[in-house]
Coordinates of C-alpha atoms in Angstrom, one line a residue:
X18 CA 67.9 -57.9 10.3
X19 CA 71.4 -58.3 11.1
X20 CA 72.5 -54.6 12.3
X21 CA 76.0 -55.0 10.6
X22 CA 73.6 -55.6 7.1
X23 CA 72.1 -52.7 8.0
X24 CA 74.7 -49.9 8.6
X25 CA 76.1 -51.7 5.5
X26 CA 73.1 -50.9 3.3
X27 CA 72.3 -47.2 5.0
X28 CA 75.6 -46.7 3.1
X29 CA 75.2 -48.3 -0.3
X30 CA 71.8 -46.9 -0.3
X31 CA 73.1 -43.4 0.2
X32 CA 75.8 -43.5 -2.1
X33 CA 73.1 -44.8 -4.5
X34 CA 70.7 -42.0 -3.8
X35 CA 74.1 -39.6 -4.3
X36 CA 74.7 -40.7 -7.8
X37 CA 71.0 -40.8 -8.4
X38 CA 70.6 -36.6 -7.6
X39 CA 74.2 -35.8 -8.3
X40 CA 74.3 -35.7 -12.6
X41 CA 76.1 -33.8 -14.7
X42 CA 73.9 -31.8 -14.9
X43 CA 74.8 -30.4 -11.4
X44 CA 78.0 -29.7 -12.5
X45 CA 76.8 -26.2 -13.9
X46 CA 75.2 -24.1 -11.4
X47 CA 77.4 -24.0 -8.2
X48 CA 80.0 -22.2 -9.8
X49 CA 78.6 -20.2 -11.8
X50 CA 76.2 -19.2 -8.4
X51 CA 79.8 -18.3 -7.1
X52 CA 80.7 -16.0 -9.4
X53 CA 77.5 -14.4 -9.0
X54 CA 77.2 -13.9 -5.6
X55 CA 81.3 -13.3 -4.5
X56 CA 82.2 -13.0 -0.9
X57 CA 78.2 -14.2 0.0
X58 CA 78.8 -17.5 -1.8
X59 CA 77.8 -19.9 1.2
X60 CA 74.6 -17.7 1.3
X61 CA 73.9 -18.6 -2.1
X62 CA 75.9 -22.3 -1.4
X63 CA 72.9 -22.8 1.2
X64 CA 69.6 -21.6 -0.7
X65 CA 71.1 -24.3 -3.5
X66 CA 71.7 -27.2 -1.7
X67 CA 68.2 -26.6 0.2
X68 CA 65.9 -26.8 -3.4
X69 CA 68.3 -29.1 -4.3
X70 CA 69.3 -32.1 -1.9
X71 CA 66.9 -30.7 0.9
X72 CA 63.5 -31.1 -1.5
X73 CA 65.0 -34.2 -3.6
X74 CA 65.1 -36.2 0.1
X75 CA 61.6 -34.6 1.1
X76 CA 60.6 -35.8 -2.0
X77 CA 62.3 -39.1 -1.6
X78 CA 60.5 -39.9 1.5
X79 CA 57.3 -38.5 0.8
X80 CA 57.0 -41.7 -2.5
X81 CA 58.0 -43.9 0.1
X82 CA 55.0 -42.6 2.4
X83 CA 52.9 -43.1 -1.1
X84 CA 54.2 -46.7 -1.7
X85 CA 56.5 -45.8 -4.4
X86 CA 53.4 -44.7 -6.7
X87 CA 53.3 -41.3 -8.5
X88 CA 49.7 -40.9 -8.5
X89 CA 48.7 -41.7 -4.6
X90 CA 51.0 -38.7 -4.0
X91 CA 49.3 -36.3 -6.8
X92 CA 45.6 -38.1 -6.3
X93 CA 44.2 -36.3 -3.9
X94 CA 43.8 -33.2 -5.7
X95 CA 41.6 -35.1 -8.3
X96 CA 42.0 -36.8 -11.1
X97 CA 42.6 -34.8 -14.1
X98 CA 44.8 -32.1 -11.8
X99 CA 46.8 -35.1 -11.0
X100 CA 47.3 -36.1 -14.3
X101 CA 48.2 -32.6 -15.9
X102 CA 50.6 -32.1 -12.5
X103 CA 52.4 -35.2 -12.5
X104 CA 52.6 -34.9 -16.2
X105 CA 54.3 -31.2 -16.1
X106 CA 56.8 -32.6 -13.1
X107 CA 57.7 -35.9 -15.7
X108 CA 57.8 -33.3 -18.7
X109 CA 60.4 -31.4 -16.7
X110 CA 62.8 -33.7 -16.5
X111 CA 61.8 -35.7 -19.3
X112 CA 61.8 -34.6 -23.1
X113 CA 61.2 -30.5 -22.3
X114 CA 64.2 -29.7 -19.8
X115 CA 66.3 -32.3 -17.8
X116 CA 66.8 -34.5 -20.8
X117 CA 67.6 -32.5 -23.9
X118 CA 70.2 -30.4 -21.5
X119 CA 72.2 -33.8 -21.0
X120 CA 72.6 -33.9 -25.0
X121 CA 73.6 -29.4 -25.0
X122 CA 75.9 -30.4 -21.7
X123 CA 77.5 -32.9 -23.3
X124 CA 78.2 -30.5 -26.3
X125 CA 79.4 -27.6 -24.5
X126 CA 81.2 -29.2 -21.6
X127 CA 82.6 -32.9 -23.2
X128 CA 83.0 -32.0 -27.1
X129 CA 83.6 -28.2 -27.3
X130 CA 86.7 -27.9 -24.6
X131 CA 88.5 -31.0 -26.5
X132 CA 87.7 -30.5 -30.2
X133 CA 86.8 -27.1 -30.6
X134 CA 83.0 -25.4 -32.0
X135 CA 81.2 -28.6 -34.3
X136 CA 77.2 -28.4 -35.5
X137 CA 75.7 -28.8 -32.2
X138 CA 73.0 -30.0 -34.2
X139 CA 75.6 -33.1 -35.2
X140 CA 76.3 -33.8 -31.7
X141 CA 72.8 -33.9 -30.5
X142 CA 71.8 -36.7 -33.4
X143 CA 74.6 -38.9 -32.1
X144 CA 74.1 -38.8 -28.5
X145 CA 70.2 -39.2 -28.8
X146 CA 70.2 -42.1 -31.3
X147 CA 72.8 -43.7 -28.6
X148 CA 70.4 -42.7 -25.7
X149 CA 67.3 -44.6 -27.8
X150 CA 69.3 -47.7 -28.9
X151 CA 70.6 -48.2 -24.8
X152 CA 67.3 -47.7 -23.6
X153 CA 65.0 -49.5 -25.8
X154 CA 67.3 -52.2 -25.5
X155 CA 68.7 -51.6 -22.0
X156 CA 72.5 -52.8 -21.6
X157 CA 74.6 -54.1 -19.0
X158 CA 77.8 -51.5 -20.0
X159 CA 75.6 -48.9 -19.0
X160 CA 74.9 -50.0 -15.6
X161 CA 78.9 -50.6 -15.2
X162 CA 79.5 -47.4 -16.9
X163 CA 76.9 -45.6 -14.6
X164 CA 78.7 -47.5 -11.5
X165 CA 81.8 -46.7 -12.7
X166 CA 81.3 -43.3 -13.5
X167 CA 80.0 -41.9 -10.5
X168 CA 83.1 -42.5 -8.1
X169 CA 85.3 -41.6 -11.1
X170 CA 83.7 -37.8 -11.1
X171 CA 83.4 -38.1 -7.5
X172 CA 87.5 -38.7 -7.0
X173 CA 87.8 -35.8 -10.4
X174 CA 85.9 -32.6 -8.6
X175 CA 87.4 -33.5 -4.9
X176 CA 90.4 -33.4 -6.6
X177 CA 89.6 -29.8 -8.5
X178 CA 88.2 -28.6 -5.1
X179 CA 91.1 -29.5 -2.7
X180 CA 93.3 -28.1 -4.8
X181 CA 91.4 -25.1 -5.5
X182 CA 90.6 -24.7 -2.0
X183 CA 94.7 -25.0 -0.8
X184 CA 95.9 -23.0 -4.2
X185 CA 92.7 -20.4 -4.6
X186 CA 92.5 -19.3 -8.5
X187 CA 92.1 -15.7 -7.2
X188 CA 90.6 -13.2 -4.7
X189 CA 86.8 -13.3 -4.0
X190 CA 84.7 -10.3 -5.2
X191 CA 83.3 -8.0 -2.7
X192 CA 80.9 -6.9 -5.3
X193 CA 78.0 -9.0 -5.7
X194 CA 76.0 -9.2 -8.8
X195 CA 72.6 -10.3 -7.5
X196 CA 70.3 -8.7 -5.3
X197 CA 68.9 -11.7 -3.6
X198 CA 71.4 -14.2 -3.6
X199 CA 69.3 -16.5 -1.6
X200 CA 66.5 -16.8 -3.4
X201 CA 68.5 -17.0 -6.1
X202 CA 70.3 -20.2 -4.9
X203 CA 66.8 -21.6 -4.5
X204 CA 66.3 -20.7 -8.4
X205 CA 69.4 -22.4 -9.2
X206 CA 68.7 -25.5 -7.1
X207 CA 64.8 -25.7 -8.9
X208 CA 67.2 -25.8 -12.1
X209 CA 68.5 -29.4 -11.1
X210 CA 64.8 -30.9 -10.7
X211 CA 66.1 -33.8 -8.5
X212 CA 63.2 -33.1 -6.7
X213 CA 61.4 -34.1 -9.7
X214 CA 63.4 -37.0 -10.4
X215 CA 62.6 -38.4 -7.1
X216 CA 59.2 -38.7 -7.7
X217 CA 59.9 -40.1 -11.7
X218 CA 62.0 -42.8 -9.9
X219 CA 60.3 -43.6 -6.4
X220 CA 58.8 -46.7 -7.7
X221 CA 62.4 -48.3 -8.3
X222 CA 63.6 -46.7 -5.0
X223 CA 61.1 -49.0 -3.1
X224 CA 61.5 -52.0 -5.3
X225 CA 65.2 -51.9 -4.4
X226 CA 64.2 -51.5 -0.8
X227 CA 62.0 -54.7 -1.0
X228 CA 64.7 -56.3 -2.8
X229 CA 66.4 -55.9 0.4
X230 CA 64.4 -57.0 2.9
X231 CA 62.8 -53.7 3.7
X232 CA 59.5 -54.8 3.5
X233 CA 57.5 -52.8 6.0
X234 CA 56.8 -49.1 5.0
X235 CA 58.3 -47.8 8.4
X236 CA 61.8 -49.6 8.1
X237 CA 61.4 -48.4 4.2
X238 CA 61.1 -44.5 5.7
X239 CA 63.7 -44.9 8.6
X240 CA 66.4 -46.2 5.8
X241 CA 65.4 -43.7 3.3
X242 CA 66.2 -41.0 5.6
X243 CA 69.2 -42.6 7.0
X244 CA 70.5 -43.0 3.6
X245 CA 69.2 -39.5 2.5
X246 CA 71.4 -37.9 5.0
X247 CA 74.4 -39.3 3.7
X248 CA 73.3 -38.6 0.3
X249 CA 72.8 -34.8 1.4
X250 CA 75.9 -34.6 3.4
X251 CA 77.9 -36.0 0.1
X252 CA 76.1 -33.4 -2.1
X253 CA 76.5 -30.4 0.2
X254 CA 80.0 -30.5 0.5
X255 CA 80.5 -30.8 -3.7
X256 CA 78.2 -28.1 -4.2
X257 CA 80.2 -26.0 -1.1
X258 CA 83.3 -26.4 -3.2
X259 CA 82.2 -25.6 -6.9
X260 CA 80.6 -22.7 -5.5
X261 CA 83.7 -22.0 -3.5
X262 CA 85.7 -22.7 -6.8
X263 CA 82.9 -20.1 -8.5
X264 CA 83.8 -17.0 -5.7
X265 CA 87.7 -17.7 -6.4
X266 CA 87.3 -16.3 -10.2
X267 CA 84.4 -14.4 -9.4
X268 CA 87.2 -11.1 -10.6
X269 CA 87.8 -12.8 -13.5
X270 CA 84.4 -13.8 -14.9
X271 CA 81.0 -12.0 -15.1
X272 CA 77.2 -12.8 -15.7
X273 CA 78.0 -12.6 -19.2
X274 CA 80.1 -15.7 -19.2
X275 CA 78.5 -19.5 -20.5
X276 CA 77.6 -21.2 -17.0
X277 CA 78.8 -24.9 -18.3
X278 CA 82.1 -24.0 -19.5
X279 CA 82.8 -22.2 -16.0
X280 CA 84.0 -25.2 -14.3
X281 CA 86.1 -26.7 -17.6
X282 CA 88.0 -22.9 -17.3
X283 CA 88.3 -23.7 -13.7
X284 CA 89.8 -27.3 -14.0
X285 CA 91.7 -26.4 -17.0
X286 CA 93.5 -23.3 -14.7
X287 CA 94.0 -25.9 -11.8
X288 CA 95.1 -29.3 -13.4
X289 CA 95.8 -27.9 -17.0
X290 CA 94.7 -29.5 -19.9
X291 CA 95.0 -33.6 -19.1
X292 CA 92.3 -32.6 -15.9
X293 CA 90.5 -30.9 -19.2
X294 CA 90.1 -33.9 -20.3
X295 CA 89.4 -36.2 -17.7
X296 CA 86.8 -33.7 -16.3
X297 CA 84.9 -33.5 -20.4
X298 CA 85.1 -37.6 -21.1
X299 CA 83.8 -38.3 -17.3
X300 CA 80.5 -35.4 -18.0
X301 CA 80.3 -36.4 -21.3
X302 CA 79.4 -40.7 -20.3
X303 CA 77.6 -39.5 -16.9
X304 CA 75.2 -37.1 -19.2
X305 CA 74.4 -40.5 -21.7
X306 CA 73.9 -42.4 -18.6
X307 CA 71.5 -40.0 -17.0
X308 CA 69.7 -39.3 -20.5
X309 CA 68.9 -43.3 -20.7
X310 CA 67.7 -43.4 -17.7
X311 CA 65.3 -40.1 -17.5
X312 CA 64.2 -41.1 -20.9
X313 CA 63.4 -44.6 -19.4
X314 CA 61.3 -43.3 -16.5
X315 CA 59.6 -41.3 -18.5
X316 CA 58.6 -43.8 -21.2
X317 CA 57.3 -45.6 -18.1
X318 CA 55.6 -43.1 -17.0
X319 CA 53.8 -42.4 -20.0
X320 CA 52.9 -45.6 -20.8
X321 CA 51.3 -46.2 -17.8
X322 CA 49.1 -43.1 -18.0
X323 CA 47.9 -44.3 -21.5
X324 CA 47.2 -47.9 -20.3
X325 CA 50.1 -48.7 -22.5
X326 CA 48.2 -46.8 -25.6
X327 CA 51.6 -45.5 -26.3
X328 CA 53.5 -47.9 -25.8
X329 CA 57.3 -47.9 -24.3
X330 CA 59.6 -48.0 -27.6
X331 CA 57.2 -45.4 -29.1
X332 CA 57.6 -43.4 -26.0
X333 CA 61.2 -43.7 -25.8
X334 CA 61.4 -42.8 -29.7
X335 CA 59.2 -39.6 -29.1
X336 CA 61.4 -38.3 -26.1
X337 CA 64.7 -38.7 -27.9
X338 CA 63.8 -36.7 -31.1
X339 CA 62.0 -33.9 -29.4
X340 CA 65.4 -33.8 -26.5
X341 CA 67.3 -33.7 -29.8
X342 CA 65.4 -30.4 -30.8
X343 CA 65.2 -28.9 -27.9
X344 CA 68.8 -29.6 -27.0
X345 CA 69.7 -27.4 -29.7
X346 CA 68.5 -24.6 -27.8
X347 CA 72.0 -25.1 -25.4
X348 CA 72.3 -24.8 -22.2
X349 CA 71.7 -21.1 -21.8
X350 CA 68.7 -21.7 -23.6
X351 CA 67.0 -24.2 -21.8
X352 CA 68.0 -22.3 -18.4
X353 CA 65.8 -19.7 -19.8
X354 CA 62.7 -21.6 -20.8
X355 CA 63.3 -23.3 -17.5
X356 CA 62.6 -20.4 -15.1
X357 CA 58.8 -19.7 -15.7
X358 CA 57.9 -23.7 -16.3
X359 CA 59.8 -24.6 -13.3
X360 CA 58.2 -21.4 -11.0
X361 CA 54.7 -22.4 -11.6
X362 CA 55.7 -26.0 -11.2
X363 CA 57.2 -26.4 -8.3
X364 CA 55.3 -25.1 -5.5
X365 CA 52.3 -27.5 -5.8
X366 CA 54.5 -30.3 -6.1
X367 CA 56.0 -29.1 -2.8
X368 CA 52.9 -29.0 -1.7
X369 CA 51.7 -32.5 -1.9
X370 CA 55.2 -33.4 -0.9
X371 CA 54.9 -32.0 2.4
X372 CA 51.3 -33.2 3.0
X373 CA 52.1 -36.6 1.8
X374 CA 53.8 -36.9 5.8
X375 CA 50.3 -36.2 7.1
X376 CA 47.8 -37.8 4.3
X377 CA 47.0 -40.4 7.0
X378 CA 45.5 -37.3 9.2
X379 CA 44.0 -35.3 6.5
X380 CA 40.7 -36.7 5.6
X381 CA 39.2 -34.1 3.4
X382 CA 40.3 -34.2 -0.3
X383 CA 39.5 -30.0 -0.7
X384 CA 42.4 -29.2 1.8
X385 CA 44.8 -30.8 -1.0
X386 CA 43.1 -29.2 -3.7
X387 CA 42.6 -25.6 -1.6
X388 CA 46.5 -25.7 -0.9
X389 CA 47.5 -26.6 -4.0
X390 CA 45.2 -24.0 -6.3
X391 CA 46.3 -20.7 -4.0
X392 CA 50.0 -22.2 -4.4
X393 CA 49.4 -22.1 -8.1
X394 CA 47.8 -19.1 -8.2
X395 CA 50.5 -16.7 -6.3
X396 CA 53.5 -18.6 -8.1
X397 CA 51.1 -17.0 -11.9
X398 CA 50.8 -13.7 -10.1
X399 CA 54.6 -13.4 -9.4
X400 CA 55.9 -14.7 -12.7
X401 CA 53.2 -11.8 -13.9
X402 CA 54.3 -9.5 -11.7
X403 CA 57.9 -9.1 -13.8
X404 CA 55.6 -7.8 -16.7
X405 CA 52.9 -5.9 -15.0
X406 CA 53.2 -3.3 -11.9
X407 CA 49.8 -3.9 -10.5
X408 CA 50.8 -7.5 -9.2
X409 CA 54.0 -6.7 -7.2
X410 CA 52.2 -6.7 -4.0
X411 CA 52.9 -10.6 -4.4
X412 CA 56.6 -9.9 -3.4
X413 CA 55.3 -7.6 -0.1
X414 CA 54.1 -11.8 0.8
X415 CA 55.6 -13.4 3.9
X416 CA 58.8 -15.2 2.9
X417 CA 58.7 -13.3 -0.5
X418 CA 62.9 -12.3 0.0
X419 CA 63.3 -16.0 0.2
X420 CA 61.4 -17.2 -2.6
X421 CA 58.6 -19.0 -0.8
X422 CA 55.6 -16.1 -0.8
X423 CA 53.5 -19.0 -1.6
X424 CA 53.8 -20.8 1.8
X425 CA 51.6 -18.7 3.6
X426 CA 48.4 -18.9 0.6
X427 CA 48.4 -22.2 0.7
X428 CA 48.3 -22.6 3.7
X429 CA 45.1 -20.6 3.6
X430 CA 44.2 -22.5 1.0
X431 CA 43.9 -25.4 2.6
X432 CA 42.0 -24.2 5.5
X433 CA 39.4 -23.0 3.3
X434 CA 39.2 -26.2 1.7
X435 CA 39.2 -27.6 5.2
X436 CA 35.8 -25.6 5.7
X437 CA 34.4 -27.4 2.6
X438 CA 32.8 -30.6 2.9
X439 CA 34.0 -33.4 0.1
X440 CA 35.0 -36.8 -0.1
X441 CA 36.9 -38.2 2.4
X442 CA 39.1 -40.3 0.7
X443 CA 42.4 -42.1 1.4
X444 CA 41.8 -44.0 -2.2
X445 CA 43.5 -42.3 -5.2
X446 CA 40.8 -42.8 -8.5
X447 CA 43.9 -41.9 -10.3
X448 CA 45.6 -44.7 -10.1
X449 CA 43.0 -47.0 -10.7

């Protein structure tokens, strides 16, 4: 392959990847994470971007190791776990979470700053029945929209930063509000679920690939992580700045204050009320892109488990009126539900991610499942542990500080199930 072709498509695949991860979405926690943590906001800057950009790209490569299929990656834990795990992962960033914050985004950050408090319930209806119309009956606007869009917000928040990094807002706080800022940047970065949408996705990643000319699975890793570290690099230094932006009114603001109006206050104070604008019309079309195409993976996804039982429209039709409820909820709201769903979630999936780069070595099926069921077990015992004094020993764990007291179970986990004798399988029954 020509290598001018090459450097060419490392580039547009990386911006691609970018505007893939980076959704409105994102917009919310880095500054909020600023005003949180004050002068140790690249502490928290860094736990973020790591769940964030760092797991999205592990995640990224590790579908590419699996052929671009969903259920080689979850298989070898068995069929059913796979099912129920993949399912929770799609559920995240389908109808329960990702999806239904796009519509409560688009209400708090796009129509609240510019026309004042409306039903959200109103809102919601309108921006759901356009996110089922556009995706049953996918359009070409949206694709140009989504293109469009992307460089549009892109130019918008370098602008907010630069300026807010040469004209500071105000002094950063000495006095931090967390304890464990951190681990609470990994929280945060959980909260985006690109990691998720990775794996909801994976299967167009490697069609585009193909598409390409990157037929053989070593070229498709080598450009993924090429393009991955462009993507990464783009995201890091966005998120460094809104967080920045976060610390420089962390003496104005408190935890008490509504995380997705923190960067319209911001913009509003920096580039006054036309940047207002700009900033809540550019969120408000890059939310209705991501919904259509979250709510389009997902109807995929769905349909494929069920054999095409349920079939794509009713899918589609499903996801959009139960995001509609759920949106409701606000972003706050969601936030909140978020946090235990996402801790139990998470680690497994990070898990199989992670053996995915050896699953040519690992023979035995019980090291998958072994890993994955003490992972499971700890992340129970320290969402319990908040409620219930006797369990706190599971934040004595190695790594515990740093939100990762699960690493070092699994890992026994999975050499215990090492010690078991099962199938040795490279051949997911799932997907079949």
């Amino acid at each position: 392959m020509n290598k001018t072709n090459n450097v060419k498509d490392i580039f547009t695949f990386g911006f691609a990847l970018f505007a893939m991860f980076f959704g409105a979405g994102n917009l919310i926690f880095p500054p909020y994470l600023g005003i949180l943590s004050g002068e140790k906001w690249f502490t928290a800057f860094a736990g973020f971007t790591f769940a964030d950009a760092g797991l999205a790209l592990l995640a990224v490569i590790a579908i590419a190791l699996c052929h671009g299929q969903i259920m080689e990656l979850f298989g070898r834990i068995g069929r059913i776990p796979a099912i129920l795990l993949s399912l929770a992962d799609i559920m995240c960033v389908g109808p329960l979470l990702v999806i239904p914050r796009t519509g409560a985004t688009t209400y708090e950050m796009g129509i609240v700053p510019l026309v004042g408090d409306v039903p959200i319930i109103i809102v919601v209806i309108i921006f759901f029945a356009l996110t089922f119309a556009l995706t049953v009956k996918p359009s070409k606007v949206i694709d140009i929209v989504g293109q469009f869009l992307t460089p549009v917000l892109i130019i918008a928040l370098s602008i907010i930063i630069i300026k807010g990094v040469v004209s500071p807002i105000g002094d950063i706080s000495s006095n931090v509000l967390i304890d464990n800022v951190f681990q609470r940047g990994i929280l945060d970065g959980y909260q985006t679920m690109d990691c998720f949408v990775s794996i909801a996705v994976g299967g167009v990643l490697m069609l585009t690939l193909m598409n390409k000319g990157y037929s053989e699975p070593k070229e498709q890793v080598k450009m993924l992580v090429k393009a991955g570290v462009i993507a990464c690099i783009g995201l890091g230094l966005i998120y460094g700045g809104l967080t920045y932006l976060g610390a420089t009114v962390s003496t104005v603001y408190g935890q008490d204050v509504q995380q997705s109006i923190v960067i319209v206050k911001i913009t509003e104070a920096l580039l006054g009320n036309t940047g207002k604008i700009v900033l809540a019309l550019a969120v408000s079309l890059a939310c209705l892109t991501t919904s259509i195409g979250l709510t389009s993976a997902t109807a995929d996804y769905v349909s494929m488990i069920t054999k095409n039982k349920i079939n794509y429209t009713y899918s589609v039709l499903f996801t959009c009126i139960f995001a509609a409820g759920a949106a409701t909820m606000g972003v706050s709201g969601l936030v909140k539900i978020a946090n235990p769903i996402l801790a139990i979630v998470y680690p497994p999936t990070i898990v199989l991610i992670i053996l995915a780069f050896f699953k040519e070595k690992i023979k035995n099926d019980n090291i998958y499942k072994g890993a994955v069921l003490f992972s499971i077990i700890i992340s129970v015992l320290t969402l319990a542990s908040t409620k219930y004094a006797g369990l706190e020993f599971v934040n004595s764990l190695p790594l515990a500080p740093y939100g990762f007291n699960w690493v070092v179970p699994a890992v026994i986990g999975g050499i215990i199930g090492k010690f078991i004798p099962g199938k040795n399988s490279n051949t997911v029954e799932a997907a079949n």
